[in-house]
Short mmCIF file of C-alpha atoms in Angstrom, two decimals:
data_model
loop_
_atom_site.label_atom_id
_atom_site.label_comp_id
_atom_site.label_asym_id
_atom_site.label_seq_id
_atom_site.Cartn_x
_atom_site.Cartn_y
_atom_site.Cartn_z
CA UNK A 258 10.21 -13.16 1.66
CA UNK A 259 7.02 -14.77 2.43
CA UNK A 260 3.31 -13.78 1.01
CA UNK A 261 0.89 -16.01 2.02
CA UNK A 262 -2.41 -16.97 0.98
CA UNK A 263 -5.30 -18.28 3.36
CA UNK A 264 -9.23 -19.00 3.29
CA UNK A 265 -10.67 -18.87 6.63
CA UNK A 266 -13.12 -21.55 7.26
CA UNK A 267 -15.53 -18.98 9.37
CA UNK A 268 -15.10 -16.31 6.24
CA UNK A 269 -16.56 -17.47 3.26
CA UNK A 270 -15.60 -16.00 0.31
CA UNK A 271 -13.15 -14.09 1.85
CA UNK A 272 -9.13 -14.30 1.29
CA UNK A 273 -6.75 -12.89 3.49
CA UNK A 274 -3.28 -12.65 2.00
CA UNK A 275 -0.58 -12.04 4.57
CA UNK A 276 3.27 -10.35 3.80
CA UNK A 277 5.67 -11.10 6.26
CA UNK A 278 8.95 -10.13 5.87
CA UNK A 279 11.06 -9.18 8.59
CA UNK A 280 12.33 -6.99 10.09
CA UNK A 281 9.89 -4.51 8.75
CA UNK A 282 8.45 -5.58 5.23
CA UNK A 283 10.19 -3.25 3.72
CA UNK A 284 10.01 -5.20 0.28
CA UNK A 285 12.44 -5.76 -2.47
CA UNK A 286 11.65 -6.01 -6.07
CA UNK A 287 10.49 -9.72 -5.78
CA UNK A 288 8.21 -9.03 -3.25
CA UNK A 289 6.62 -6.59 -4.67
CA UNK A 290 5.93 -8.59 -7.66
CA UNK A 291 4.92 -11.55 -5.48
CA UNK A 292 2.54 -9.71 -3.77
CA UNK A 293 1.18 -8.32 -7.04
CA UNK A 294 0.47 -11.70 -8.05
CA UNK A 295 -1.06 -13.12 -4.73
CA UNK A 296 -3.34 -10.16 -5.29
CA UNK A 297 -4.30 -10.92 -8.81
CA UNK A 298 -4.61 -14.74 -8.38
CA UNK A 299 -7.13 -13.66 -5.46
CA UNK A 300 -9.49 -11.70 -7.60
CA UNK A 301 -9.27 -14.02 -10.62
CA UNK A 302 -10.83 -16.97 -8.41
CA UNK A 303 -14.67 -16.96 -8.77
CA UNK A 304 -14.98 -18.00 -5.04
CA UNK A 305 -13.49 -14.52 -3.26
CA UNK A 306 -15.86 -11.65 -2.56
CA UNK A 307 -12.83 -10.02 -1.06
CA UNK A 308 -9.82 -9.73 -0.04
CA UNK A 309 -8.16 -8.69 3.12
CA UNK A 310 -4.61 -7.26 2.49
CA UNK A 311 -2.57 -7.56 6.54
CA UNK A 312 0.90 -8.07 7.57
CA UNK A 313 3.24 -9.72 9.80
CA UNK A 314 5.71 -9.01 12.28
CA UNK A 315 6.32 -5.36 13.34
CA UNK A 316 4.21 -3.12 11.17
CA UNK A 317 2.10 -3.20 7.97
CA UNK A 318 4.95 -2.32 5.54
CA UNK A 319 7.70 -0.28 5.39
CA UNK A 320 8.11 0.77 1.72
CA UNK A 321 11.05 -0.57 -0.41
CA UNK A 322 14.20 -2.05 0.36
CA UNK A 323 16.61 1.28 0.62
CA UNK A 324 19.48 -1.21 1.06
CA UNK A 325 18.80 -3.77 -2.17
CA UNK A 326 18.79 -0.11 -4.35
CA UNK A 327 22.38 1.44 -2.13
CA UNK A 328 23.68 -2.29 -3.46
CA UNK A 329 23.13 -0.93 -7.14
CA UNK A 330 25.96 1.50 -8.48
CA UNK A 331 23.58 1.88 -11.27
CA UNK A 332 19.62 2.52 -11.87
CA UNK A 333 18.64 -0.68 -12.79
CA UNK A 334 17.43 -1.97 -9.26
CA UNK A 335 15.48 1.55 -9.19
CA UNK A 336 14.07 0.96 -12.23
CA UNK A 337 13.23 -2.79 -10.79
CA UNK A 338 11.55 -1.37 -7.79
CA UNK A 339 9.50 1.08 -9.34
CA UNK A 340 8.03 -1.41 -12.06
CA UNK A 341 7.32 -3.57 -8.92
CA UNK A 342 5.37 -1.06 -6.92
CA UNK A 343 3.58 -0.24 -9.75
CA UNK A 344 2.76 -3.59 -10.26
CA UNK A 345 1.48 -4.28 -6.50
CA UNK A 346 -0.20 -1.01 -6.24
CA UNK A 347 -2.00 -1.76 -9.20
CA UNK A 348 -3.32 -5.00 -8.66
CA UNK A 349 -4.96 -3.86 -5.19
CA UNK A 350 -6.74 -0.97 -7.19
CA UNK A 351 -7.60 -3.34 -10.03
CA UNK A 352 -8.65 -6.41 -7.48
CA UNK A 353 -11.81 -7.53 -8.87
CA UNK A 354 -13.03 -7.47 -5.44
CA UNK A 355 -12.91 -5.31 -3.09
CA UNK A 356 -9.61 -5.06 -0.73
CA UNK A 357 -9.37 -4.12 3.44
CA UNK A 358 -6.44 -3.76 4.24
CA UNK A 359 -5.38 -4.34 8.09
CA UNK A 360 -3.14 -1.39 9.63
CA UNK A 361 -0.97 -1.71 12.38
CA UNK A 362 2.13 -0.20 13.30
CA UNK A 363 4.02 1.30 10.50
CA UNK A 364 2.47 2.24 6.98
CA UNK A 365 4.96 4.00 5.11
CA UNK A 366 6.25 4.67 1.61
CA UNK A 367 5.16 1.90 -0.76
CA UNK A 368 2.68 0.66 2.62
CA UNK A 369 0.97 4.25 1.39
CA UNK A 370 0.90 3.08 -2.03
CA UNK A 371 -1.43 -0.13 -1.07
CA UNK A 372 -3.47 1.02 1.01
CA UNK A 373 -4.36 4.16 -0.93
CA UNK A 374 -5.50 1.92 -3.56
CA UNK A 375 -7.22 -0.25 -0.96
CA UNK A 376 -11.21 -0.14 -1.10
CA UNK A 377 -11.44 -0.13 3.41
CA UNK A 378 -8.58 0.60 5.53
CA UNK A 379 -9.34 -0.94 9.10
CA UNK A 380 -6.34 0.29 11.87
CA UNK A 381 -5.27 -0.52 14.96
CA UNK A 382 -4.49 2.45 17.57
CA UNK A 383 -0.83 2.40 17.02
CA UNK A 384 -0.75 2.32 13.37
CA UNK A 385 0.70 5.84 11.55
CA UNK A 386 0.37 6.32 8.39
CA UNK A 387 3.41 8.56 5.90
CA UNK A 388 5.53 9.01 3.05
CA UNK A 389 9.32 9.33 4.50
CA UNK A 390 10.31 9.83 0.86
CA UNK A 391 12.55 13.08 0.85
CA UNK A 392 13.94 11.27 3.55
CA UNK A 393 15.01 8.43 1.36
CA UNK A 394 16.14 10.71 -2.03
CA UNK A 395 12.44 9.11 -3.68
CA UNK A 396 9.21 10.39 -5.02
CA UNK A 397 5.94 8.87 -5.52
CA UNK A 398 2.85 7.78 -3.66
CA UNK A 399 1.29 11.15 -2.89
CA UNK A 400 -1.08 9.65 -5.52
CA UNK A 401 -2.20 7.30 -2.97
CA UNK A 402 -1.62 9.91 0.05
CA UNK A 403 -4.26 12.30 -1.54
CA UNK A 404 -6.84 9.21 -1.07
CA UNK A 405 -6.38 9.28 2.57
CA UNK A 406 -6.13 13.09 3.44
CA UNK A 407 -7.26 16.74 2.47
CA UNK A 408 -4.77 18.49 -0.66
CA UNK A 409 -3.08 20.88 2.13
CA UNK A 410 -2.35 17.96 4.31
CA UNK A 411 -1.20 16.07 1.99
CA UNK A 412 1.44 18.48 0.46
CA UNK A 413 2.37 19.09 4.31
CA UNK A 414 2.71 15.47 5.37
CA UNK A 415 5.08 15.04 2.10
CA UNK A 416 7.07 18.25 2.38
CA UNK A 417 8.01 17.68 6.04
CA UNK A 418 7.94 12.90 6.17
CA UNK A 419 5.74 13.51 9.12
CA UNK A 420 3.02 10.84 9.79
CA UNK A 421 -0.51 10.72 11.13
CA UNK A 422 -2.37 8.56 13.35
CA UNK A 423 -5.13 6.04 12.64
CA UNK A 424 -7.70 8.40 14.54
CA UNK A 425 -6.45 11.42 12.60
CA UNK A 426 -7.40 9.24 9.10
CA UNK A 427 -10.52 8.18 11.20
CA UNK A 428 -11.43 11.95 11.28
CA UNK A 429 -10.96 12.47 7.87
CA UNK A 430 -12.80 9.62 7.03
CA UNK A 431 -10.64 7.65 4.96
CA UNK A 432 -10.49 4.56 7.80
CA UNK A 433 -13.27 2.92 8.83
CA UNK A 434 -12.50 1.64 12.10
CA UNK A 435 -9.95 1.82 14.46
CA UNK A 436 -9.52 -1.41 17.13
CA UNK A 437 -6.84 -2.02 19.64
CA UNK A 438 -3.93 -3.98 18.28
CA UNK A 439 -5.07 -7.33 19.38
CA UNK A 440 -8.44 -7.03 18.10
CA UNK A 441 -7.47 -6.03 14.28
CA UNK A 442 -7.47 -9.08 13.10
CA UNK A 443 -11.35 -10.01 13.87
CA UNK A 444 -12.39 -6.45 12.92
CA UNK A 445 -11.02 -6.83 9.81
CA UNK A 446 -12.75 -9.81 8.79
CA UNK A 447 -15.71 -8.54 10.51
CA UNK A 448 -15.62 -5.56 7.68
CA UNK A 449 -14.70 -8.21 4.97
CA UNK A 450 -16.93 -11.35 5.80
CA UNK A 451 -20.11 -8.55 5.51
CA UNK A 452 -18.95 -7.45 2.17
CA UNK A 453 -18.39 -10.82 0.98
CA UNK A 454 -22.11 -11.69 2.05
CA UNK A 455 -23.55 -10.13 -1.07
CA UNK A 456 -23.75 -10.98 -4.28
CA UNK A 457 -20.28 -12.39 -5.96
CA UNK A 458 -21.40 -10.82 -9.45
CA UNK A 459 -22.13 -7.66 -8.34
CA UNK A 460 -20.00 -7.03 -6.13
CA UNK A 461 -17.01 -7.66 -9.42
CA UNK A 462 -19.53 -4.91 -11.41
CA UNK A 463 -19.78 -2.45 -8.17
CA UNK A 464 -15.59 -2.35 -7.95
CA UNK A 465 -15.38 -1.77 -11.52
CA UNK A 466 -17.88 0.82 -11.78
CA UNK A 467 -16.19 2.60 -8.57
CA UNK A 468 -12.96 2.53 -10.24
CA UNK A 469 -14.98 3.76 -13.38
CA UNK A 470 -15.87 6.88 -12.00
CA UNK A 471 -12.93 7.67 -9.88
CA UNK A 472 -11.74 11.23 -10.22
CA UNK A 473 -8.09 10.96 -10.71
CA UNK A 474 -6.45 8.14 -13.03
CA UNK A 475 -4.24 6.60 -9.77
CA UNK A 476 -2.29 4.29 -12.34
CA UNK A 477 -0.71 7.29 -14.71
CA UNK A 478 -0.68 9.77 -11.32
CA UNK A 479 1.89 7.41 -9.61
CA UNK A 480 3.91 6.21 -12.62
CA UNK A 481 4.09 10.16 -13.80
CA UNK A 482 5.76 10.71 -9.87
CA UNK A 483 7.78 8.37 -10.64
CA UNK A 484 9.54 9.79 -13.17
CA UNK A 485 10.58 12.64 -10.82
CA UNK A 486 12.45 9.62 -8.91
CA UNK A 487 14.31 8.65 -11.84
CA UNK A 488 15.65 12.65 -12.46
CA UNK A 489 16.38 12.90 -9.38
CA UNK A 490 18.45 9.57 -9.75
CA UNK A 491 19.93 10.42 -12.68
CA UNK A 492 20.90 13.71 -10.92
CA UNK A 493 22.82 12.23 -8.34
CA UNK A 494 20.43 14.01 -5.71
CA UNK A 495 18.46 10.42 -4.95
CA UNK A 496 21.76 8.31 -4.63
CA UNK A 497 23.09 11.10 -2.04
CA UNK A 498 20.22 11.26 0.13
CA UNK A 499 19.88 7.40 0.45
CA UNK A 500 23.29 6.92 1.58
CA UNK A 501 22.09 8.42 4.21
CA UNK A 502 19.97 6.22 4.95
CA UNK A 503 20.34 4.46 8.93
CA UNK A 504 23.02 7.07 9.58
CA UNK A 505 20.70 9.76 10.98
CA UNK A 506 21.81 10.80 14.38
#
């Protein structure tokens, strides 16, 4: 597992913190945990005006690790994972400063869950964007799906695991640009070294007054999904559905 920090000479005041962990960054608990506190660490230090949240490898994230929870007779590594989430999802929305994430490929499950609570979501062409979660006997993140989409569309996208495109989120409004592939990288700190030009101070009061007035409490939404996970744990229903995980035909 491997979250990285860097400070790009040509960026000032910006921070770009990097997961990469293969094959998919699809995180266990630790990472989730580690990436919470890269995230934290990056808004405590009065030299960022923001933070770019990108990825490694094959896609931007995958969600959780089905496999470390099929290891677990038990719910403890559930319980594990969703404290973790929480925890990452929570420091992106609480970031002093204000967080682009970088899209490509793959954003799904707990991917959802970051950059929902993003501030700017820049995407390359090929990045799709869902919540597989039925799929995977889970709950949770439509909190951060209803960010990025219409009500109806959400509640489709969730009922069925489909995904949308970067140009479909484009539409809607929720991502600000879309770039080839190979370009993401530059148009992301394009996005981030502008915001970082302006004032360090009030830039800290502007996030906290946005997340002030924000219309839906994203912090008690997601945990109060998550509870659904745990029933349906406790049920049996979640544990059945995830062994079926990598066995699809």
């Amino acid at each position: 597992m491997t979250v990285s920090t860097a400070y790009p000479a040509d960026a000032e005041g910006v921070c770009v913190i990097t997961v990469d962990h293969p094959p998919v960054n699809a995180l266990p608990v630790r990472g989730w945990y580690e990436l919470a506190d890269a995230v934290r660490a990056a808004g405590r230090d009065p030299e960022v005006r923001c933070v770019v949240l990108a990825a490694a490898g094959r896609g931007f994230n995958a969600g959780v690790d089905i496999k470390e929870l099929q290891r677990d007779p038990g719910n403890a590594a559930l319980i594990a994972v969703n404290r973790g989430c929480a925890e990452a999802f929570e420091a992106v929305y609480a970031c002093e400063v204000p967080v682009v994430a970088a899209v490509r490929g793959f954003c799904l499950g707990g991917g959802i869950g970051l950059v929902g609570n993003a501030d700017a979501i820049v995407a390359s062409e090929d990045a799709v964007f869902g919540l597989p979660e039925l799929d995977r006997g889970a709950l949770g993140a439509a909190t951060h799906l209803a960010r990025l989409v219409p009500q109806h569309l959400m509640r489709t996208l969730y009922f069925t695991s489909r995904t949308v495109s970067a140009a479909e989120l484009l539409a809607h409004g929720s991502v600000w640009r879309v770039v080839p592939p190979d370009e993401l990288p530059n148009a992301a700190m394009e996005l981030a070294a502008e915001i970082a030009r302006k004032d360090g101070h009030l830039l800290r009061l502007a996030k906290a007054a946005l997340n002030g007035i924000d219309p839906v409490d994203v912090r008690r939404s997601y945990r109060f999904e998550q509870g659904f996970t745990f029933e349906a744990s406790l049920a049996g229903t979640a544990g059945r559905v995830r062994d079926t995980f990598g066995k699809e035909a």
